[in-house]
Tab-separated table of C-alpha atoms and ligand atoms in Angstrom:
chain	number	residue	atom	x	y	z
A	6	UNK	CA	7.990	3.687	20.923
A	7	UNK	CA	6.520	3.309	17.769
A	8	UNK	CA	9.408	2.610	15.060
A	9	UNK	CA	7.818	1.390	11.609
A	10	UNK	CA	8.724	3.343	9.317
A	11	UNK	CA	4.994	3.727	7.320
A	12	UNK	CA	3.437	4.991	11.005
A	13	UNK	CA	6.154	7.755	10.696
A	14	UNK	CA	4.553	8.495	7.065
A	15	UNK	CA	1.797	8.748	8.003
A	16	UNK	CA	2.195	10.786	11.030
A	17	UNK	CA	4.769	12.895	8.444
A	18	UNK	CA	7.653	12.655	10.218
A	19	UNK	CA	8.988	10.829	7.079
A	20	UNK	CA	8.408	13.019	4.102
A	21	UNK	CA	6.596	10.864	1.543
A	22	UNK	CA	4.235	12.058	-2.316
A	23	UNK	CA	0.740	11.785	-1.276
A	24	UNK	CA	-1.385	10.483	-4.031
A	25	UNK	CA	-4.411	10.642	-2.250
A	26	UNK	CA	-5.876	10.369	1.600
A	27	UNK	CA	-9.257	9.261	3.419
A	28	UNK	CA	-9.913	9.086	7.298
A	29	UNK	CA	-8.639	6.009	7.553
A	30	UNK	CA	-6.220	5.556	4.709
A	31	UNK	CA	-2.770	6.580	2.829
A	32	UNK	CA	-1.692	6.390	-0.367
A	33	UNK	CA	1.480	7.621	-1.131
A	34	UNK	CA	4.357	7.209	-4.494
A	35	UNK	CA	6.627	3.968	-3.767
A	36	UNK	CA	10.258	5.467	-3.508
A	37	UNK	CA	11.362	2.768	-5.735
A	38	UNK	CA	9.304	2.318	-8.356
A	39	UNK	CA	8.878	-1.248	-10.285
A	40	UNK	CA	6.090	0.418	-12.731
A	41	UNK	CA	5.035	3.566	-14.410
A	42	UNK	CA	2.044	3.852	-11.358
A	43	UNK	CA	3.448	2.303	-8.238
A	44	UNK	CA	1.479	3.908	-5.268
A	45	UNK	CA	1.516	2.470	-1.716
A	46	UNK	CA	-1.797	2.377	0.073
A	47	UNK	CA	-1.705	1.865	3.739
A	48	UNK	CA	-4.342	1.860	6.595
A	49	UNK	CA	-3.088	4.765	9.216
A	50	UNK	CA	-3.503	2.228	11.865
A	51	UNK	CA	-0.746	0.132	12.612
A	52	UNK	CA	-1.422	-3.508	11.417
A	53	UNK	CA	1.525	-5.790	10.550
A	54	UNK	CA	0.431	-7.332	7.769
A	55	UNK	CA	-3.034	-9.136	5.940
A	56	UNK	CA	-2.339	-12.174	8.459
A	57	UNK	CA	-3.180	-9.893	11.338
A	58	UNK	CA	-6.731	-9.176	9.090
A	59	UNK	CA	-10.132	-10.107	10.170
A	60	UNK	CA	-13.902	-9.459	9.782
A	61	UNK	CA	-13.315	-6.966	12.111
A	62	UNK	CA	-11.473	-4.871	9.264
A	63	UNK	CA	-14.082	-5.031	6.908
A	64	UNK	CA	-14.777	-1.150	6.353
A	65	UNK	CA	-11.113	-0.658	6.499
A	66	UNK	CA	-10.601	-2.937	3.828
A	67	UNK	CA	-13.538	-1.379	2.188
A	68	UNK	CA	-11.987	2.073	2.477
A	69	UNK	CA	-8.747	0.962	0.992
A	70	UNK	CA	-10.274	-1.247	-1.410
A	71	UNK	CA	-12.339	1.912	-2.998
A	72	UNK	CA	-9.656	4.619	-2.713
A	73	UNK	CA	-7.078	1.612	-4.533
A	74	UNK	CA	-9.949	1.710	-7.535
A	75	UNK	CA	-10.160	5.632	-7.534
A	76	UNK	CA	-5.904	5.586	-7.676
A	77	UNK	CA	-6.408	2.799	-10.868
A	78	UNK	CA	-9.104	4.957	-12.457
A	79	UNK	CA	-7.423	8.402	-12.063
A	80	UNK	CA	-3.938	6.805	-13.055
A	81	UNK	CA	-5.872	5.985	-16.745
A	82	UNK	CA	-4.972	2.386	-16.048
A	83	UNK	CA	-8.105	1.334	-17.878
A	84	UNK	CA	-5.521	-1.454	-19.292
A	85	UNK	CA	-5.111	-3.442	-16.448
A	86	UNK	CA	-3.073	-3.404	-13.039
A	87	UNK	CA	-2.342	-5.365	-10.180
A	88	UNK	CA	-3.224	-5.281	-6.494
A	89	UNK	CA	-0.506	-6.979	-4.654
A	90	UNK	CA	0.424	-7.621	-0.724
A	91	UNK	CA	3.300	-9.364	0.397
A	92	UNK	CA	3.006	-11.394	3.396
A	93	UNK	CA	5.854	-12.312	6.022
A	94	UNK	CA	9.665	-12.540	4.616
A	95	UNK	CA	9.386	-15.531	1.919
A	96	UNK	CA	6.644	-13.292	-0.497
A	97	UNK	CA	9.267	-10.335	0.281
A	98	UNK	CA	7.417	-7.779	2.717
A	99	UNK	CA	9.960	-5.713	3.727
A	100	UNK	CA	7.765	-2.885	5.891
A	101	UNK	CA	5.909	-5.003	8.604
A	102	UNK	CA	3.039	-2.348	8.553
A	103	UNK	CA	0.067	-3.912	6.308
A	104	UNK	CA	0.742	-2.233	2.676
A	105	UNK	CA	-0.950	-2.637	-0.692
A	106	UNK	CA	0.731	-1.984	-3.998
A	107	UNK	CA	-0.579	-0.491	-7.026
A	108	UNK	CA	1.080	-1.497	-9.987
A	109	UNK	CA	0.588	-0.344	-13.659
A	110	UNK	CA	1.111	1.284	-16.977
A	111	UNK	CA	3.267	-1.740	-18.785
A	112	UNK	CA	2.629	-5.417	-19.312
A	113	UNK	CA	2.770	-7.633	-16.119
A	114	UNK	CA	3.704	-11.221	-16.306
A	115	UNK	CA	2.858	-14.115	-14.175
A	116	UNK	CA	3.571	-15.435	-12.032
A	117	UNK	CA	5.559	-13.068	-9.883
A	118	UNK	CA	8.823	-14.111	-9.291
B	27	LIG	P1	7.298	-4.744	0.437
B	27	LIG	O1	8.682	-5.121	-0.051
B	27	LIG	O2	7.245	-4.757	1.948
B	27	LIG	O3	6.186	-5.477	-0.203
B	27	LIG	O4	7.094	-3.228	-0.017
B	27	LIG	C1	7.692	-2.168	0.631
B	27	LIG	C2	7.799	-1.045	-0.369
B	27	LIG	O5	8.086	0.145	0.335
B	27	LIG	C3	8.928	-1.224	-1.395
B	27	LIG	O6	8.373	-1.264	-2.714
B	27	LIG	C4	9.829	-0.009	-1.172
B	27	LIG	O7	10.344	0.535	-2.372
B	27	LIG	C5	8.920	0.958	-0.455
B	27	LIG	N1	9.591	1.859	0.456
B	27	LIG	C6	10.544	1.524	1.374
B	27	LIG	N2	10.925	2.607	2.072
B	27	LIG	C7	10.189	3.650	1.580
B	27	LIG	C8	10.129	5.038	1.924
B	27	LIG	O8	10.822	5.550	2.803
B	27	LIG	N3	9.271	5.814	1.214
B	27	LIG	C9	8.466	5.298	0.220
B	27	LIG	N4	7.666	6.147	-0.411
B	27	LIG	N5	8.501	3.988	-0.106
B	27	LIG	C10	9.345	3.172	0.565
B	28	LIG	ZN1	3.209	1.044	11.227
């Protein structure tokens, strides 16, 4: 039994806002948002996080890579945003299922806390 809670997203049993969808991918409105534009992009398979990542994944990461740049460009975040994954409980990942956020529409500093 399967009980992360993005694989239940995906498969809708959690209700989530779609921002946009491929064959392979998710992307979906953060349900606490630390930006203006915070959108979730997931693969629909179940991966645990980027450490589980290899060249195996490159057209997934391809996929989600391209559909993160459409979300940017049809957000208007011609500004600037940032791409961020959090790996393993020290960086703060708090959904072990492999999740990219999309963060924009004020200044960002750096480095992240
Ligand atoms: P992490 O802390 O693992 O990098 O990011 C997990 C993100 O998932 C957080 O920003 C959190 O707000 C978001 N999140 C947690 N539960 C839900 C949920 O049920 N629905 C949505 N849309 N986002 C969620
Ligand atoms: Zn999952």
């Amino acid at each position: 039994m399967n009980d992360c809670l993005f694989c239940k997203i995906v498969k809708k049993e959690i209700p989530s806002e779609t921002v946009a969808e491929t064959e392979r991918a998710l992307a979906f409105k953060d349900i606490n948002p630390g930006a203006p534009t915070h959108v979730l992009v997931i693969p629909k398979e179940h991966i645990p996080s980027a450490q589980e990542l290899d060249a195996a994944h490159g057209d997934l990461l391809g996929e989600l890579f391209e559909l993160m740049a459409k979300i940017a460009s049809d957000a208007g975040l011609s500004r600037g945003h940032r791409l961020v994954t959090n790996v393993g409980p020290e960086a703060g990942q708090s959904v072990d299922h492999l999740h990219f956020h999309v963060l924009g529409g004020r200044p960002m500093s750096w480095p992240p806390g």
